[in-house]
């Protein structure tokens, strides 16, 4: 059986095999994660903030998102866990002296070196280009490589000296397992804050109610005191009113 024109189709033309899975360019993915804002997809520029899941944003993009949470913004799902500006931390980043930026791109023939990064670890000098794991401290915003925190173990920040706990360490652009762990910590942290506010609110309400009640009783006391004296005098003058009949 042939096709038009007397040609005979080959087997690979008739049998459809499995579709080839398009592989994501790892270099392009790293560039997108470490150089572009998760919300606006614009180049990261100071002030740069990070959320509790370790994603990077431009601070002005987060503020704009909080002011206008439009359903039309598809990228808003990536920041749906950000409820207020308190849910992000402004990062203290160390500039990379070897990064030239766009200085050499004068004729349009510059080759972008993906190994170069704008920021580095201030302790061991590793570049923050996605090749090495980086994290930040939620308590102060300082950024380090994970190697620095493991090799130089301390209970205070290497840069500013702020004390921190394990819960304050947030991995930047981590794996799926890292994100799941950070999400569980975030939900637990927010639940503790939510439960911690209720007793204080009830205590304030109770104290306020007692104060108002005391004030009301204080205002009523002078008016009720003469009446009580009149009733006591009437009972003294007419003791037969206390007698109860058979």
CSV table of C-alpha atoms in Angstrom, one decimal:
chain,number,residue,atom,x,y,z
A,1,UNK,CA,0.0,0.0,0.0
A,2,UNK,CA,1.6,3.2,-1.1
A,3,UNK,CA,0.9,6.9,-0.7
A,4,UNK,CA,0.1,9.4,-3.5
A,5,UNK,CA,2.8,9.4,-6.1
A,6,UNK,CA,3.8,5.8,-5.6
A,7,UNK,CA,5.9,6.3,-2.5
A,8,UNK,CA,6.0,3.6,0.2
A,9,UNK,CA,5.9,4.9,3.8
A,10,UNK,CA,8.5,3.7,6.2
A,11,UNK,CA,7.8,2.2,9.6
A,12,UNK,CA,8.8,5.2,11.7
A,13,UNK,CA,6.4,7.3,9.6
A,14,UNK,CA,3.4,5.1,10.4
A,15,UNK,CA,4.2,4.0,14.0
A,16,UNK,CA,4.1,6.9,16.5
A,17,UNK,CA,6.5,6.4,19.3
A,18,UNK,CA,6.5,8.1,22.8
A,19,UNK,CA,6.9,11.9,22.8
A,20,UNK,CA,10.3,13.1,23.7
A,21,UNK,CA,10.4,14.9,27.0
A,22,UNK,CA,11.8,18.4,26.6
A,23,UNK,CA,14.7,18.8,29.0
A,24,UNK,CA,14.9,22.1,30.9
A,25,UNK,CA,18.2,23.8,30.4
A,26,UNK,CA,19.7,23.7,33.9
A,27,UNK,CA,21.9,26.8,33.3
A,28,UNK,CA,18.8,28.8,32.2
A,29,UNK,CA,16.9,27.6,35.2
A,30,UNK,CA,19.7,28.6,37.6
A,31,UNK,CA,19.9,32.1,36.0
A,32,UNK,CA,16.1,32.5,36.4
A,33,UNK,CA,16.1,31.5,40.0
A,34,UNK,CA,19.1,33.5,41.2
A,35,UNK,CA,18.9,36.6,39.0
A,36,UNK,CA,15.2,37.3,38.5
A,37,UNK,CA,12.3,38.2,40.8
A,38,UNK,CA,9.9,35.3,41.4
A,39,UNK,CA,6.9,37.7,41.1
A,40,UNK,CA,7.7,40.3,38.4
A,41,UNK,CA,10.3,38.2,36.5
A,42,UNK,CA,12.5,41.3,36.4
A,43,UNK,CA,16.2,41.4,37.3
A,44,UNK,CA,16.8,41.3,41.0
A,45,UNK,CA,17.8,44.7,42.4
A,46,UNK,CA,18.2,46.0,45.9
A,47,UNK,CA,16.3,45.9,48.1
A,48,UNK,CA,16.0,42.2,47.6
A,49,UNK,CA,13.8,40.1,50.0
A,50,UNK,CA,13.2,36.4,50.5
A,51,UNK,CA,10.2,34.6,51.8
A,52,UNK,CA,9.9,31.8,54.3
A,53,UNK,CA,10.2,29.2,51.5
A,54,UNK,CA,13.5,30.6,50.2
A,55,UNK,CA,12.3,32.4,47.1
A,56,UNK,CA,13.9,35.7,46.0
A,57,UNK,CA,11.9,38.8,45.2
A,58,UNK,CA,12.3,42.5,44.5
A,59,UNK,CA,10.8,44.3,47.5
A,60,UNK,CA,8.8,46.7,45.4
A,61,UNK,CA,7.2,43.8,43.6
A,62,UNK,CA,6.1,42.2,46.9
A,63,UNK,CA,4.6,45.5,48.0
A,64,UNK,CA,2.8,45.9,44.7
A,65,UNK,CA,1.5,42.3,45.0
A,66,UNK,CA,0.2,42.9,48.6
A,67,UNK,CA,-1.6,46.1,47.5
A,68,UNK,CA,-3.2,44.5,44.4
A,69,UNK,CA,-3.8,40.8,44.6
A,70,UNK,CA,-5.4,40.4,41.2
A,71,UNK,CA,-6.7,37.0,40.1
A,72,UNK,CA,-5.3,37.7,36.7
A,73,UNK,CA,-1.7,37.5,37.9
A,74,UNK,CA,-0.6,33.9,37.3
A,75,UNK,CA,2.6,34.4,39.1
A,76,UNK,CA,0.7,35.4,42.2
A,77,UNK,CA,0.4,31.7,43.2
A,78,UNK,CA,4.1,31.6,43.9
A,79,UNK,CA,3.6,34.3,46.5
A,80,UNK,CA,0.2,33.2,47.9
A,81,UNK,CA,1.8,32.4,51.2
A,82,UNK,CA,2.9,36.0,51.7
A,83,UNK,CA,0.1,37.7,53.6
A,84,UNK,CA,2.0,40.8,54.8
A,85,UNK,CA,5.4,42.5,54.4
A,86,UNK,CA,6.4,40.8,57.7
A,87,UNK,CA,6.4,37.4,55.9
A,88,UNK,CA,9.5,38.4,53.9
A,89,UNK,CA,13.0,39.3,55.1
A,90,UNK,CA,15.2,41.9,53.5
A,91,UNK,CA,18.6,40.3,52.6
A,92,UNK,CA,22.0,41.6,53.5
A,93,UNK,CA,24.0,40.5,50.5
A,94,UNK,CA,27.8,40.7,49.9
A,95,UNK,CA,28.9,42.0,46.5
A,96,UNK,CA,31.2,39.9,44.3
A,97,UNK,CA,34.3,42.0,43.4
A,98,UNK,CA,34.8,39.8,40.3
A,99,UNK,CA,31.4,40.5,38.9
A,100,UNK,CA,31.6,43.2,36.1
A,101,UNK,CA,27.9,43.4,35.3
A,102,UNK,CA,27.3,45.1,32.0
A,103,UNK,CA,30.6,47.0,32.0
A,104,UNK,CA,32.2,44.9,29.3
A,105,UNK,CA,29.1,44.7,27.1
A,106,UNK,CA,29.8,47.7,24.9
A,107,UNK,CA,29.8,46.1,21.5
A,108,UNK,CA,27.2,43.5,22.1
A,109,UNK,CA,29.6,40.6,21.7
A,110,UNK,CA,30.1,39.8,25.4
A,111,UNK,CA,29.7,36.2,26.5
A,112,UNK,CA,27.8,36.0,29.8
A,113,UNK,CA,29.7,33.8,32.2
A,114,UNK,CA,27.1,31.8,34.2
A,115,UNK,CA,29.7,30.9,36.8
A,116,UNK,CA,30.0,34.6,37.8
A,117,UNK,CA,27.5,35.9,40.3
A,118,UNK,CA,26.6,39.3,41.7
A,119,UNK,CA,26.9,38.2,45.3
A,120,UNK,CA,29.2,35.9,47.3
A,121,UNK,CA,29.4,34.3,50.7
A,122,UNK,CA,31.2,36.7,53.0
A,123,UNK,CA,32.8,33.9,55.0
A,124,UNK,CA,34.3,31.4,52.4
A,125,UNK,CA,33.9,33.4,49.2
A,126,UNK,CA,31.7,31.0,47.3
A,127,UNK,CA,29.7,32.7,44.5
A,128,UNK,CA,25.9,32.7,44.8
A,129,UNK,CA,25.2,31.4,41.3
A,130,UNK,CA,23.2,28.2,42.2
A,131,UNK,CA,26.2,25.9,42.0
A,132,UNK,CA,26.4,26.0,45.8
A,133,UNK,CA,23.7,25.9,48.4
A,134,UNK,CA,23.0,29.3,50.1
A,135,UNK,CA,20.8,30.2,53.0
A,136,UNK,CA,19.8,33.3,55.0
A,137,UNK,CA,19.0,33.9,58.7
A,138,UNK,CA,15.4,35.0,59.2
A,139,UNK,CA,16.4,36.9,62.4
A,140,UNK,CA,18.8,39.3,60.7
A,141,UNK,CA,18.7,38.7,56.9
A,142,UNK,CA,22.4,37.9,56.5
A,143,UNK,CA,23.2,35.5,53.6
A,144,UNK,CA,25.8,32.8,53.7
A,145,UNK,CA,26.7,29.6,52.0
A,146,UNK,CA,25.6,26.4,53.6
A,147,UNK,CA,29.2,25.3,53.8
A,148,UNK,CA,30.1,28.3,55.9
A,149,UNK,CA,27.4,27.5,58.5
A,150,UNK,CA,28.6,23.8,58.6
A,151,UNK,CA,32.3,24.4,58.7
A,152,UNK,CA,32.2,27.3,61.1
A,153,UNK,CA,29.6,26.3,63.6
A,154,UNK,CA,28.3,29.1,65.8
A,155,UNK,CA,25.2,30.2,67.6
A,156,UNK,CA,25.5,33.8,66.4
A,157,UNK,CA,25.6,35.3,62.9
A,158,UNK,CA,29.1,35.4,61.4
A,159,UNK,CA,28.6,39.0,60.2
A,160,UNK,CA,26.4,40.9,62.7
A,161,UNK,CA,26.6,38.7,65.8
A,162,UNK,CA,22.8,38.2,66.1
A,163,UNK,CA,21.9,35.0,68.0
A,164,UNK,CA,19.9,32.5,65.9
A,165,UNK,CA,18.3,29.1,66.1
A,166,UNK,CA,17.9,26.2,63.6
A,167,UNK,CA,14.4,27.4,62.8
A,168,UNK,CA,15.9,30.8,61.6
A,169,UNK,CA,18.0,29.2,58.8
A,170,UNK,CA,16.2,29.3,55.5
A,171,UNK,CA,17.6,27.6,52.4
A,172,UNK,CA,17.5,29.8,49.2
A,173,UNK,CA,16.0,28.2,46.1
A,174,UNK,CA,16.2,24.7,47.7
A,175,UNK,CA,15.0,21.4,46.5
A,176,UNK,CA,11.4,20.1,46.7
A,177,UNK,CA,12.3,18.4,50.0
A,178,UNK,CA,13.8,21.7,51.3
A,179,UNK,CA,10.6,23.6,50.4
A,180,UNK,CA,8.4,21.0,52.0
A,181,UNK,CA,10.4,21.2,55.2
A,182,UNK,CA,10.4,25.0,55.2
A,183,UNK,CA,6.6,25.0,54.5
A,184,UNK,CA,6.0,22.8,57.5
A,185,UNK,CA,8.1,25.1,59.7
A,186,UNK,CA,6.3,28.1,58.4
A,187,UNK,CA,2.9,26.7,59.2
A,188,UNK,CA,4.0,25.6,62.6
A,189,UNK,CA,5.5,29.0,63.3
A,190,UNK,CA,2.4,30.8,62.2
A,191,UNK,CA,0.2,28.5,64.3
A,192,UNK,CA,2.3,29.2,67.4
A,193,UNK,CA,1.9,32.9,66.8
A,194,UNK,CA,-1.8,32.6,66.3
A,195,UNK,CA,-2.3,30.5,69.4
A,196,UNK,CA,-0.1,32.8,71.4
A,197,UNK,CA,-2.2,35.9,70.6
A,198,UNK,CA,-5.5,34.4,71.9
A,199,UNK,CA,-4.6,34.1,75.6
A,200,UNK,CA,-3.1,37.6,75.7
A,201,UNK,CA,-6.3,39.0,74.0
A,202,UNK,CA,-8.6,37.2,76.5
A,203,UNK,CA,-6.5,38.4,79.4
A,204,UNK,CA,-6.6,42.0,78.2
A,205,UNK,CA,-10.4,41.6,77.7
A,206,UNK,CA,-10.8,40.2,81.2
A,207,UNK,CA,-8.8,42.9,82.8
A,208,UNK,CA,-10.6,45.6,80.9
A,209,UNK,CA,-14.0,44.1,81.9
A,210,UNK,CA,-13.0,44.0,85.6
A,211,UNK,CA,-11.9,47.6,85.4
A,212,UNK,CA,-15.2,48.7,83.8
A,213,UNK,CA,-17.1,46.7,86.4
A,214,UNK,CA,-15.2,48.2,89.3
A,215,UNK,CA,-15.9,51.7,87.8
A,216,UNK,CA,-19.6,51.0,87.5
A,217,UNK,CA,-19.8,49.7,91.1
A,218,UNK,CA,-17.9,52.8,92.3
A,219,UNK,CA,-20.3,55.1,90.6
A,220,UNK,CA,-23.4,53.3,92.0
A,221,UNK,CA,-22.1,53.0,95.5
A,222,UNK,CA,-22.9,56.5,96.7
A,223,UNK,CA,-26.4,56.4,95.3
A,224,UNK,CA,-27.2,53.0,96.8
A,225,UNK,CA,-25.7,53.6,100.3
A,226,UNK,CA,-28.5,56.0,101.6
A,227,UNK,CA,-31.2,53.7,100.3
A,228,UNK,CA,-29.6,50.8,102.2
A,229,UNK,CA,-29.4,53.0,105.4
A,230,UNK,CA,-33.1,53.8,105.0
A,231,UNK,CA,-34.1,50.2,104.7
A,232,UNK,CA,-32.0,49.3,107.8
A,233,UNK,CA,-33.6,52.1,109.8
A,234,UNK,CA,-37.1,51.0,108.7
A,235,UNK,CA,-36.4,47.5,109.9
A,236,UNK,CA,-35.1,48.8,113.3
A,237,UNK,CA,-38.2,51.0,113.8
A,238,UNK,CA,-40.6,48.2,112.8
A,239,UNK,CA,-39.2,44.9,113.9
A,240,UNK,CA,-42.6,43.2,113.4
A,241,UNK,CA,-41.9,43.4,109.6
A,242,UNK,CA,-39.3,40.7,110.1
A,243,UNK,CA,-41.8,38.2,111.6
A,244,UNK,CA,-43.1,35.5,109.3
A,245,UNK,CA,-46.6,34.2,109.7
A,246,UNK,CA,-47.5,30.6,110.3
